Coordinates of C-alpha atoms (C1' of nucleotides) in Angstrom, one line a residue:
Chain A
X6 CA -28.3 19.2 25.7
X7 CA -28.5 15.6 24.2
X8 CA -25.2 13.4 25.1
X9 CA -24.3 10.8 22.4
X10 CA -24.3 6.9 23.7
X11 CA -20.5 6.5 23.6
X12 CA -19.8 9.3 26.3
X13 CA -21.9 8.2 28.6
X14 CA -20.5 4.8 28.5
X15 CA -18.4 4.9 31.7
X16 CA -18.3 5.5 35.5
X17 CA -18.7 9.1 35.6
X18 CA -22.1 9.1 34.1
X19 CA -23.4 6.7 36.2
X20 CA -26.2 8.4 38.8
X21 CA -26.0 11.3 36.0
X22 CA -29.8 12.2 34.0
X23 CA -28.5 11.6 30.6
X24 CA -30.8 12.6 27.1
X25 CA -30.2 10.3 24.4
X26 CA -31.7 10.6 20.7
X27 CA -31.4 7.6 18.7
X28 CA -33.2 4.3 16.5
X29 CA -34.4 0.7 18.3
X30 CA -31.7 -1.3 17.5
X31 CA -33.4 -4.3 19.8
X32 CA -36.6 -4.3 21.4
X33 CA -37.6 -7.0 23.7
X34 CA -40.7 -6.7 26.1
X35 CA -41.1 -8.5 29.3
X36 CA -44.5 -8.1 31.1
X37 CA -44.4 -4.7 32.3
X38 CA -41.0 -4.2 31.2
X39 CA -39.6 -2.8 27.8
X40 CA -35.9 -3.5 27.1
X41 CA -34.8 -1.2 24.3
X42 CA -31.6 -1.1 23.0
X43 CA -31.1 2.6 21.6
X44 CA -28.4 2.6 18.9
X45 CA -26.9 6.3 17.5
X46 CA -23.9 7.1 15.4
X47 CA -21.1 6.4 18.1
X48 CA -22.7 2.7 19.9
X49 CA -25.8 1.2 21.4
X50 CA -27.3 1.1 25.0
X51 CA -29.6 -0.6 26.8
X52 CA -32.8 1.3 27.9
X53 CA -35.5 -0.3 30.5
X54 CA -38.6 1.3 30.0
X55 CA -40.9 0.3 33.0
X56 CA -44.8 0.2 32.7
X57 CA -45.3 2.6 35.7
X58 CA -43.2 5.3 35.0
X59 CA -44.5 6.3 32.1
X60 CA -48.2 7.3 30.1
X61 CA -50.2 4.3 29.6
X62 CA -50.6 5.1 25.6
X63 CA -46.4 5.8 25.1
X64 CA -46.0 2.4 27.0
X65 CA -48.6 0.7 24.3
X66 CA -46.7 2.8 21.3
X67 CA -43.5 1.2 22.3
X68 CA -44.8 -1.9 22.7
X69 CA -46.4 -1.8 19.1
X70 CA -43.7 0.0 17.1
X71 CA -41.0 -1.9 15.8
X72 CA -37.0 -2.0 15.2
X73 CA -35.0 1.3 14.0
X74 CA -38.2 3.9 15.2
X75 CA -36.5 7.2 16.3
X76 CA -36.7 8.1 19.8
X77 CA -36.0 10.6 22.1
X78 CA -35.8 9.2 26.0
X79 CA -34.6 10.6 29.2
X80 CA -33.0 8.5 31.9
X81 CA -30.8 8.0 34.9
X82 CA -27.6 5.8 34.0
X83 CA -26.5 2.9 35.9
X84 CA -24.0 0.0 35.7
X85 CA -25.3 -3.0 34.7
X86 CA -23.3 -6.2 33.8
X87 CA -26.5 -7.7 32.4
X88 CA -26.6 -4.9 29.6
X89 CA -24.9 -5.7 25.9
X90 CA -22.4 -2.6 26.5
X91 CA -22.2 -2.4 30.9
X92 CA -24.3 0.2 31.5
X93 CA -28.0 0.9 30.9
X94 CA -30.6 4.1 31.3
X95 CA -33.5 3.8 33.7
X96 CA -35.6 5.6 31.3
X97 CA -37.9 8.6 32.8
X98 CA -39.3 10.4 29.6
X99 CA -39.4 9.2 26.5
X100 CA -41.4 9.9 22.9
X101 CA -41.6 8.0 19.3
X102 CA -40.2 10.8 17.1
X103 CA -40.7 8.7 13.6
X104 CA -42.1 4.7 14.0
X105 CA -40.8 2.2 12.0
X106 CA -43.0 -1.0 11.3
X107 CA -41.7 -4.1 9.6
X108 CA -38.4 -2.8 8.7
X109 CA -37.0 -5.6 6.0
X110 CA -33.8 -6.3 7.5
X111 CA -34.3 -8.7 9.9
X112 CA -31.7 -11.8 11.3
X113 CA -31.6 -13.6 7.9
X114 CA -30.3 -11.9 5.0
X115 CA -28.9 -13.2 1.5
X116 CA -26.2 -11.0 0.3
X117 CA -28.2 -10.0 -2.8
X118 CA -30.9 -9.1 -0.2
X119 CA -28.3 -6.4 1.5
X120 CA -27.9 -5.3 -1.8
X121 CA -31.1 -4.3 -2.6
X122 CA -31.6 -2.5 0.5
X123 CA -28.4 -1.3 1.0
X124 CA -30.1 2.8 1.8
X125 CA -31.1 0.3 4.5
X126 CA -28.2 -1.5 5.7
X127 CA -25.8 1.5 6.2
X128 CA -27.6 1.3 9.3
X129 CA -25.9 -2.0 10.8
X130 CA -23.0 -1.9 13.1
X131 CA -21.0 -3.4 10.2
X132 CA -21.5 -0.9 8.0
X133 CA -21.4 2.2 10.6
X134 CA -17.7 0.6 11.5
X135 CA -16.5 0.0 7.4
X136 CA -17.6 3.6 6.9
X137 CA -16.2 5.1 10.0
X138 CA -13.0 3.5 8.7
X139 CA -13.5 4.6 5.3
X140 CA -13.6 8.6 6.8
X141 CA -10.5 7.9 8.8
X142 CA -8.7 6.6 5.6
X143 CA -9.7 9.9 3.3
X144 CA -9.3 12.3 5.9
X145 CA -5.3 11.1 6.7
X146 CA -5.1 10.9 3.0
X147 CA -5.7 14.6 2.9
X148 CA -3.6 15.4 5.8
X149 CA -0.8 13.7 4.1
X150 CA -0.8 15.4 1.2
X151 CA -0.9 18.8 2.6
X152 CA 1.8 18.4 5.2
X153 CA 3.7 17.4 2.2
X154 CA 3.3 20.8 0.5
X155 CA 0.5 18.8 -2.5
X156 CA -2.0 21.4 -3.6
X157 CA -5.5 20.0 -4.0
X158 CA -6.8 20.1 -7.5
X159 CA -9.8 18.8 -9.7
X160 CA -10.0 17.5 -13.5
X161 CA -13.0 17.0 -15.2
X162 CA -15.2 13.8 -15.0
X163 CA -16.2 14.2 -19.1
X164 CA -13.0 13.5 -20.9
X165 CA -12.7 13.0 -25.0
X166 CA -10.1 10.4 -24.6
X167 CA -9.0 7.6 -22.6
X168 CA -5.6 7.3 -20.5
X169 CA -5.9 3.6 -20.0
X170 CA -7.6 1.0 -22.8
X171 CA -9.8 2.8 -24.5
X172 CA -12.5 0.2 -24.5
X173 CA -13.5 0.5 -20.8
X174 CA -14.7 3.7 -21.0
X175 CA -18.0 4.8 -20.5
X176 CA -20.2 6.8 -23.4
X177 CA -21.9 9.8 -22.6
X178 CA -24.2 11.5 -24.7
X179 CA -23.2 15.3 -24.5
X180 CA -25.0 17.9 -26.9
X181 CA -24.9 15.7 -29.5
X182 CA -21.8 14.9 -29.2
X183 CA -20.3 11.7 -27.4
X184 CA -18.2 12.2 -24.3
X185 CA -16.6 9.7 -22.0
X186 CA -16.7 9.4 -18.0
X187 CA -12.8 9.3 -16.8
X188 CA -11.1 6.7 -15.6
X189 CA -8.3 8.5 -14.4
X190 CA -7.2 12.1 -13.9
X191 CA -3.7 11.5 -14.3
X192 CA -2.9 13.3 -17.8
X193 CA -4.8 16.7 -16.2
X194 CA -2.9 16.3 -13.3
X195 CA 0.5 16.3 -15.1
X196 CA -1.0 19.6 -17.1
X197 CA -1.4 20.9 -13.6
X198 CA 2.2 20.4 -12.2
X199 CA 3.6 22.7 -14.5
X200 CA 1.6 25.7 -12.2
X201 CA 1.4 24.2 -8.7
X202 CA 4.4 21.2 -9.2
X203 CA 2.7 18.9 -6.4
X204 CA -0.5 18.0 -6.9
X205 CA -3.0 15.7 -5.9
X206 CA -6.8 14.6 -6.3
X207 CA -9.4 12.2 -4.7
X208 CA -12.2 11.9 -7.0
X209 CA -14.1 8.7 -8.5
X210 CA -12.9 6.9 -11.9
X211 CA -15.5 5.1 -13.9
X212 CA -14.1 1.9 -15.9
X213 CA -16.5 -0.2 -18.1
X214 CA -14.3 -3.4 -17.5
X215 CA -16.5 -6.1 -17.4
X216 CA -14.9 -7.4 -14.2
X217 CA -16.8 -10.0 -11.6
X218 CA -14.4 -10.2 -9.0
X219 CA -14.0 -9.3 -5.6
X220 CA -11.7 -6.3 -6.3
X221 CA -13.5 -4.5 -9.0
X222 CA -16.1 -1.6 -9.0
X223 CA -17.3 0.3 -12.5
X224 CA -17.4 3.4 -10.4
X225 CA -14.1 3.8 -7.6
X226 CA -12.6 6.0 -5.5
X227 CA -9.3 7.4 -7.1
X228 CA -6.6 9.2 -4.9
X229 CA -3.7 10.4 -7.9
X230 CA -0.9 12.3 -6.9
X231 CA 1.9 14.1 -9.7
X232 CA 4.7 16.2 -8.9
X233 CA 7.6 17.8 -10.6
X234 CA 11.4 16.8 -10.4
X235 CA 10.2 13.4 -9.1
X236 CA 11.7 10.1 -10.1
X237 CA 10.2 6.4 -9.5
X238 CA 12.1 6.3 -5.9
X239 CA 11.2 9.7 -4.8
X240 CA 7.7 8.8 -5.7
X241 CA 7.7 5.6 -4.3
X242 CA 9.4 7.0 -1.0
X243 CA 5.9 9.6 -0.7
X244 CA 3.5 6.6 -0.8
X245 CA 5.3 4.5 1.5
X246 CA 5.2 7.4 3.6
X247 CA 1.5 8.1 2.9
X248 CA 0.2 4.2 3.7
X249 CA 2.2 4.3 6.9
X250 CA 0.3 7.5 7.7
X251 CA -3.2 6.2 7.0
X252 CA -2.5 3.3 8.4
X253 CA -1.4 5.1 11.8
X254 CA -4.2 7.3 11.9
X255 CA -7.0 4.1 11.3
X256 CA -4.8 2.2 14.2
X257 CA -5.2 5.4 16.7
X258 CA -8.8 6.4 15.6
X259 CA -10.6 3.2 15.0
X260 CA -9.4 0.3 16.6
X261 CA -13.1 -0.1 18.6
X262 CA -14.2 -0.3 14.5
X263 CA -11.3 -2.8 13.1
X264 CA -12.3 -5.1 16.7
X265 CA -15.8 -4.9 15.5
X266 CA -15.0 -6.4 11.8
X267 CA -12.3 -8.5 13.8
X268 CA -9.6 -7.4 11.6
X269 CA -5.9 -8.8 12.3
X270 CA -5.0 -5.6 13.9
X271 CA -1.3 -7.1 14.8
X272 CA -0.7 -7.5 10.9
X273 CA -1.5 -3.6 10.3
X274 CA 0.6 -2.8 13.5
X275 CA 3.8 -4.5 12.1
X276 CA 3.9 -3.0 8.8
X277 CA 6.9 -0.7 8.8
X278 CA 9.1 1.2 5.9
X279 CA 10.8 1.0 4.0
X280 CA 8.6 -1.1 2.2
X281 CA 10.4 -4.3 -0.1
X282 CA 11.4 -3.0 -3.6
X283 CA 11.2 -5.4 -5.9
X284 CA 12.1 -6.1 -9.8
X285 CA 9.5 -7.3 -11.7
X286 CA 12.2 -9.6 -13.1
X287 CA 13.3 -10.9 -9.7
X288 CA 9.7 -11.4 -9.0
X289 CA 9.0 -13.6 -11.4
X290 CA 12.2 -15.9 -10.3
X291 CA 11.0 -15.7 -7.0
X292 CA 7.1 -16.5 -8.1
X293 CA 8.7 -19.7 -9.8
X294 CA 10.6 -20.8 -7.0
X295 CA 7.4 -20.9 -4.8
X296 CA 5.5 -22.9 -7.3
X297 CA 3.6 -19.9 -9.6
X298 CA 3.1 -20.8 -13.2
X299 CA 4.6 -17.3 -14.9
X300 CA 7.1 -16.7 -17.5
X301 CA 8.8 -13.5 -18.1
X302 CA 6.6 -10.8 -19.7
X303 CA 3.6 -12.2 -18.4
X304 CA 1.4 -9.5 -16.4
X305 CA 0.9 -10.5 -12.4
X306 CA -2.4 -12.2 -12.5
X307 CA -4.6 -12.3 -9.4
X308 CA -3.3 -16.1 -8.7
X309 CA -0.3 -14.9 -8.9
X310 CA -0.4 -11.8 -6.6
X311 CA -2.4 -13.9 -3.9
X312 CA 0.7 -16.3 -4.2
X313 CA 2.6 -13.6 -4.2
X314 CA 1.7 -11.2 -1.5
X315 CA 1.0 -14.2 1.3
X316 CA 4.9 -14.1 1.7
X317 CA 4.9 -10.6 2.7
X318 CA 3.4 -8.9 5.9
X319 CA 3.7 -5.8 4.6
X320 CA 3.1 -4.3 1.1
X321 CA 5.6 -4.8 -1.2
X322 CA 6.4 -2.6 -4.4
X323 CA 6.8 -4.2 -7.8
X324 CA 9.1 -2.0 -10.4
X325 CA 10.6 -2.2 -13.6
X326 CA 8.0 -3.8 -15.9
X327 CA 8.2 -4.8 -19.4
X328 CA 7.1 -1.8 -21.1
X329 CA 4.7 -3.4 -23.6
X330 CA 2.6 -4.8 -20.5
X331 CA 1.6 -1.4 -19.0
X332 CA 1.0 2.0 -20.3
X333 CA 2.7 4.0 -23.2
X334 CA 3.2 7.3 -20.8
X335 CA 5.6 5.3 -18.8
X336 CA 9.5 6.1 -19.3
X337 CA 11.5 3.5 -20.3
X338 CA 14.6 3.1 -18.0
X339 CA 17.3 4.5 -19.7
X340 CA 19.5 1.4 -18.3
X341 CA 17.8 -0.9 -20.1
X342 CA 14.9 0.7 -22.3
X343 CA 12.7 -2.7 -22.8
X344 CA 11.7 -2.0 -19.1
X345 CA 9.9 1.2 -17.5
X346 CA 10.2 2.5 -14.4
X347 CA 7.5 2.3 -13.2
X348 CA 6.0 0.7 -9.9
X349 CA 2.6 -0.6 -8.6
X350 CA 2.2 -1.4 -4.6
X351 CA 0.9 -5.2 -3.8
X352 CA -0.9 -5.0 -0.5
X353 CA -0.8 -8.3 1.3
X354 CA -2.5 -11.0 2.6
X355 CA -3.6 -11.7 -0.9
X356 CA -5.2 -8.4 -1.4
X357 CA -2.8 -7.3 -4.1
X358 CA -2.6 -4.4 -6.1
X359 CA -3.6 -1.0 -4.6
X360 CA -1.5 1.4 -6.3
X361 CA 0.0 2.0 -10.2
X362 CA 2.6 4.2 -10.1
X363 CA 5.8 5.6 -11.9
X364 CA 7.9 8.1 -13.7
X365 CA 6.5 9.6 -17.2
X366 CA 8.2 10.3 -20.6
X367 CA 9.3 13.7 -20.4
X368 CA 10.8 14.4 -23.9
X369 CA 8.8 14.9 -26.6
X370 CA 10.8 12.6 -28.9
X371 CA 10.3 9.4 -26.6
X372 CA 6.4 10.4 -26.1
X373 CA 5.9 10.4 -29.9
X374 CA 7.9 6.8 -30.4
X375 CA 5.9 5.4 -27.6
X376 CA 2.8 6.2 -29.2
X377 CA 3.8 5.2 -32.3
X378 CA 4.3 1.7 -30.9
X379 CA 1.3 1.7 -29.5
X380 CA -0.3 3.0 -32.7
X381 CA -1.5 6.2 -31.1
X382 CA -2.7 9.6 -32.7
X383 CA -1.1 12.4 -31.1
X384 CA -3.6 14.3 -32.7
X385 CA -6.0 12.9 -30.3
X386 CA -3.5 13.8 -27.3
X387 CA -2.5 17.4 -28.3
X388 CA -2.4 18.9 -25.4
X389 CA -0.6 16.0 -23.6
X390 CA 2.0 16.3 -25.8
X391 CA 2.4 19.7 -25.5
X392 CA 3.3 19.7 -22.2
X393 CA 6.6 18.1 -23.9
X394 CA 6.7 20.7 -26.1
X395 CA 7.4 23.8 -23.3
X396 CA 9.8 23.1 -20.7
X397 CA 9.0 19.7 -19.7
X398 CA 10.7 18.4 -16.6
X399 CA 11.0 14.8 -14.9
X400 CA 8.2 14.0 -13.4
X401 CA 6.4 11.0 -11.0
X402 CA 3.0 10.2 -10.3
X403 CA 0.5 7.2 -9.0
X404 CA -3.1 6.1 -8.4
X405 CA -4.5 4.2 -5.6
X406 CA -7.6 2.7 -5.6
X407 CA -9.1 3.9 -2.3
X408 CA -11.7 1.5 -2.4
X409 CA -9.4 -1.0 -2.3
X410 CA -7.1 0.5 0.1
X411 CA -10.2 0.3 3.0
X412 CA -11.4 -3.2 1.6
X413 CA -7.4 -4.2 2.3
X414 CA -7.1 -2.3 5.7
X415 CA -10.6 -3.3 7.0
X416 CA -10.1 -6.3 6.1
X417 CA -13.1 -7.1 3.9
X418 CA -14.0 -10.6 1.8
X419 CA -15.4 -7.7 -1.2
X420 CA -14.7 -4.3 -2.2
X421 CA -18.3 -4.0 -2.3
X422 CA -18.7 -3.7 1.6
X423 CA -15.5 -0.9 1.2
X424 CA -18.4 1.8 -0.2
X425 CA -21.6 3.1 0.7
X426 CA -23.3 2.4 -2.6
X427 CA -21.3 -0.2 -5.1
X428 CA -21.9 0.1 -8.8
X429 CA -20.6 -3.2 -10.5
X430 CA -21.2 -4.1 -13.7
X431 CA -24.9 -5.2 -12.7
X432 CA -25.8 -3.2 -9.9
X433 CA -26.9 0.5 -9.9
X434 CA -29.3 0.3 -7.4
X435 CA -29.6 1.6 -5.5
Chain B
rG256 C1' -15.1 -11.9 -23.9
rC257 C1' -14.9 -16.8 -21.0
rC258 C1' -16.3 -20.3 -16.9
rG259 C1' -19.5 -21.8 -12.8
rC260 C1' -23.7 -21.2 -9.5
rC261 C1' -28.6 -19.5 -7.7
rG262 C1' -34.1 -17.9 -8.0
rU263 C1' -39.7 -21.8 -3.2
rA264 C1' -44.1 -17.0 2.1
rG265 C1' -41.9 -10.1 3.8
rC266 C1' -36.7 -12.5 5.1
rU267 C1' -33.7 -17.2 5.6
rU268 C1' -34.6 -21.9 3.8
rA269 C1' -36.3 -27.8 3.6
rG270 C1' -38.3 -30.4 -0.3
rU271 C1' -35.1 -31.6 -6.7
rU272 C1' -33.8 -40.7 -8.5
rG273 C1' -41.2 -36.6 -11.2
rG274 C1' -46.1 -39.0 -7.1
rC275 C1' -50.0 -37.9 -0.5
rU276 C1' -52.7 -31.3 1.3
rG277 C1' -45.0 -27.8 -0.5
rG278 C1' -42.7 -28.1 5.7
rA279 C1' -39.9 -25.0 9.1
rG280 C1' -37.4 -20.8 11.6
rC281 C1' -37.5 -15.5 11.8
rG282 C1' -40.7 -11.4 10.9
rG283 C1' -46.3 -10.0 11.1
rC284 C1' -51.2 -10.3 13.8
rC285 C1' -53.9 -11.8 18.7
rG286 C1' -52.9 -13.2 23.9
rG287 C1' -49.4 -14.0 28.2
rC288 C1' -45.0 -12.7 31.0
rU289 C1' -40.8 -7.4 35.9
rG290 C1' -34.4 -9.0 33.9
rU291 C1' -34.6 -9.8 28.6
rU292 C1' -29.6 -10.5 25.6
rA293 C1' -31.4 -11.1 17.4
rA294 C1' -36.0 -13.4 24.9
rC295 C1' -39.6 -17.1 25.9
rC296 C1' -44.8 -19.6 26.0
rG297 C1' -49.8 -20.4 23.3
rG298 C1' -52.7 -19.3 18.9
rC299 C1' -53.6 -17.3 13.8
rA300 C1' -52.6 -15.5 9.0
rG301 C1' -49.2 -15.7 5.0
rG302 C1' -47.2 -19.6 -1.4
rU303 C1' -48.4 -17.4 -9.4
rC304 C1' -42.3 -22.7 -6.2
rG305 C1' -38.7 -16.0 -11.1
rC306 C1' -41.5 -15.8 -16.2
rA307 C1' -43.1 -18.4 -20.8
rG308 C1' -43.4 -22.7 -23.4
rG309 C1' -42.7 -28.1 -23.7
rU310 C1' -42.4 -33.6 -22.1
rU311 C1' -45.7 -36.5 -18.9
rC312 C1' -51.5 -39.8 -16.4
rG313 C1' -48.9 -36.4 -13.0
rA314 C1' -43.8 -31.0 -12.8
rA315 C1' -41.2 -26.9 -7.4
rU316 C1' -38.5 -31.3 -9.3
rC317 C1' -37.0 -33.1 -16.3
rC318 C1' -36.1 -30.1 -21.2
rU319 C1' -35.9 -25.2 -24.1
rG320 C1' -35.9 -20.0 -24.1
rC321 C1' -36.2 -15.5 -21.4
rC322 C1' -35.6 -12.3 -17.0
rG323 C1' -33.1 -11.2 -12.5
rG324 C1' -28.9 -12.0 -9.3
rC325 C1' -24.2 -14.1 -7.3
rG326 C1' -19.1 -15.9 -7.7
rG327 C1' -14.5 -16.5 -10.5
rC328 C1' -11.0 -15.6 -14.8
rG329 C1' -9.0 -12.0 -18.0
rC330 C1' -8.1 -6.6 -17.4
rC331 C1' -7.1 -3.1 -13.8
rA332 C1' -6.9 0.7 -8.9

RNA sequence: GCCGCCGUAGCUUAGUUGGCUGGAGCGGCCGGCUGUUAACCGGCAGGUCGCAGGUUCGAAUCCUGCCGGCGGCGCCA
């Protein structure tokens, strides 16, 4: 039985024969010496193959083929403060299972380059530790939402209709017909309350925005969560709840990963509920009094979040927006109806916004105004505003960008580096 | 939609006030080396300077157009 290169990384397997499958990760030859470093999934090791101890022809194979050829190699362990991770395999056996010759990736590479050959570059270190991350960060996603009683659901990907601006969506020929891709599965999901009441989804969200910037993708990850009988606070109160989770989790299960990327693990340690609540109002005061150029129905520009957010070590939530700045779904506070209650979750350190939240119109009459002022056709939205129509209740929902959340957690320069394969608004490749 | 930048060998690049045969490192190939750390030493090969047109005695270098890419704004998650 093969062992993996991270458990035999200590004392205990030292004098022990160990069989290790894996990729060239280094290879450096020295006379009758071979130094390989053998990378697999979990880390890399040093492997000294020595002329002698092995067929003349395997010796010249090795010697020939190049980085990330598969092997197979068995080998004593031993403890060696000369090898790149302590410990290194005297190898005894060992066999080319696929060579690799000339493989592109080599010490200098352009960014554009990584691009091209991302299929490629998943391979690196980097990438095996962003990923690693990235599981971590969807699988306590999911075990939040179950332990707090959310059924799993699904909506479709082709949708006739848009829930955000209707000029980023995508066109999709479909029988002759013209379909969009969704950006957002939040109107199914508030269908899909009234059988199940919490629900929640992880699936991707396609936006045509023609966005450069370090924070946008065309095609993202999108965690949305609705339940009935929830209000903005109770809603708010479930993410704060969920981010602390993740957050957990990534600190317990990949800290060896966030060293690696030398992340600021101290500033993801201290980050404790609640979480600061903030008036969109009171924000823009406070934005003014540190020097931010923003009046009062202005939307939070990404100047202004960075500004924003670098006085905060921890996220902070923004409520209470000026309704005609977001979203006609949102209910108007019934306090003061020229704001909504709404909220969306700054992450900090400049990262900004990672989640749009808040509560929805609920009766029928308020729906119909809203879209009137927005210059709506129900028509279009039938069986959204049906739901309206028989026995609506108060209900709460949000999206977060999980893209975003592992660019923010990881600590990344680009949401690019957050997924395997990044579609922006010129790449699709591969 | 707006603003800025880049394109020279497989990769990373130097060279851009127009002027000698466009240099180098890595990688590749050949040879050497029993403790290397993206090893080192010797040798060799590798170029449509993104494409097209123009200016000029002369263009990688200047101009125009096109193609490809990167970053930022706005919008958003």
């Amino acid at each position: 039985m093969a062992q993996q290169i991270e458990e035999i990384l200590n004392d205990e397997f030292v004098g022990k024969k160990v069989e290790l499958r894996g990729w060239i990760y280094r290879k450096r030859r020295v006379g009758k010496l071979i130094f390989i470093v053998l990378r697999d999934s979990t880390d890399i090791v040093q492997c000294v193959v020595e002329k002698r101890k092995i067929p003349e022809e395997t010796f010249k194979l090795l010697d020939k083929v190049g980085v990330e050829s598969s092997l197979v190699l068995k080998g004593t362990v031993r403890k060696e403060e000369r090898a790149p991770t302590g410990y290194e395999v005297d190898v005894e056996e060992i066999a080319v299972v696929g060579p690799s010759y000339n493989f592109p990736i080599s010490k200098d590479k352009s960014d554009e380059f990584l691009l091209d050959n991302r299929h490629l570059w998943v391979r690196s270190r980097e990438m095996n530790a962003i990923l690693k991350i990235r599981h971590t960060v969807f699988k306590a996603l999911h075990e939040f939402f179950r332990d707090r009683g959310y059924y799993e659901t699904q909506g479709p990907m082709f949708v006739t209709g848009a829930v955000e601006g209707g000029s980023t969506l995508f066109e999709v020929p479909y029988f002759g017909k013209k379909v969009y891709l969704t950006q957002s599965s939040q109107f199914y999901l508030e269908t899909l309350i009234f059988s199940l009441e919490k629900v929640y989804t992880v699936a991707p969200s396609f936006r045509a925005e023609k966005s450069r910037t370090r924070r946008h993708l065309t095609e993202y990850w999108h965690a949305e969560a609705e339940a009935a009988w929830y209000h903005n606070d109770d809603m708010m109160r479930d993410e704060e709840d969920m981010i602390v989770h993740i957050i957990q989790r990534v600190l317990e299960e990949r800290k060896k990963e966030l060293k690696y990327l030398n992340r600021d693990i101290e500033l993801l340690q201290n980050i404790e509920k609640p979480f600061e609540r903030m008036r969109y109002e009171k924000l823009i005061n406070f934005a003014q009094e540190h020097g931010v150029n923003i009046e009062y129905g202005d939307d939070l520009g990404a100047d202004e979040e960075t500004a924003i957010t670098k006085h905060f070590n921890a996220p902070v939530f923004i409520t209470h927006y000026p309704r005609e700045i977001k979203p006609f779904y949102h209910r108007p506070d019934p306090d003061n109806p020229n704001v909504i209650l709404c909220h969306d979750l700054l992450a900090p350190e400049g990262y900004g916004e990672i989640i749009g939240g808040g509560e929805r119109i609920y009766k029928l009459e308020v729906l119909l105004q809203r879209m009137e002022e927005e210059g709506l056709n129900p028509e279009d939205y039938y069986w959204y505003v049906d739901l309206r129509k028989y026995g609506s209740v108060p209900h709460a929902g949000f999206g977060l960008g999980m893209d975003r959340f592992v660019w923010w957690i990881a600590g990344l320069s680009h949401i690019k580096y957050a997924i395997p394969y990044p579609r922006t608004i010129r790449r699709t490749k591969p």
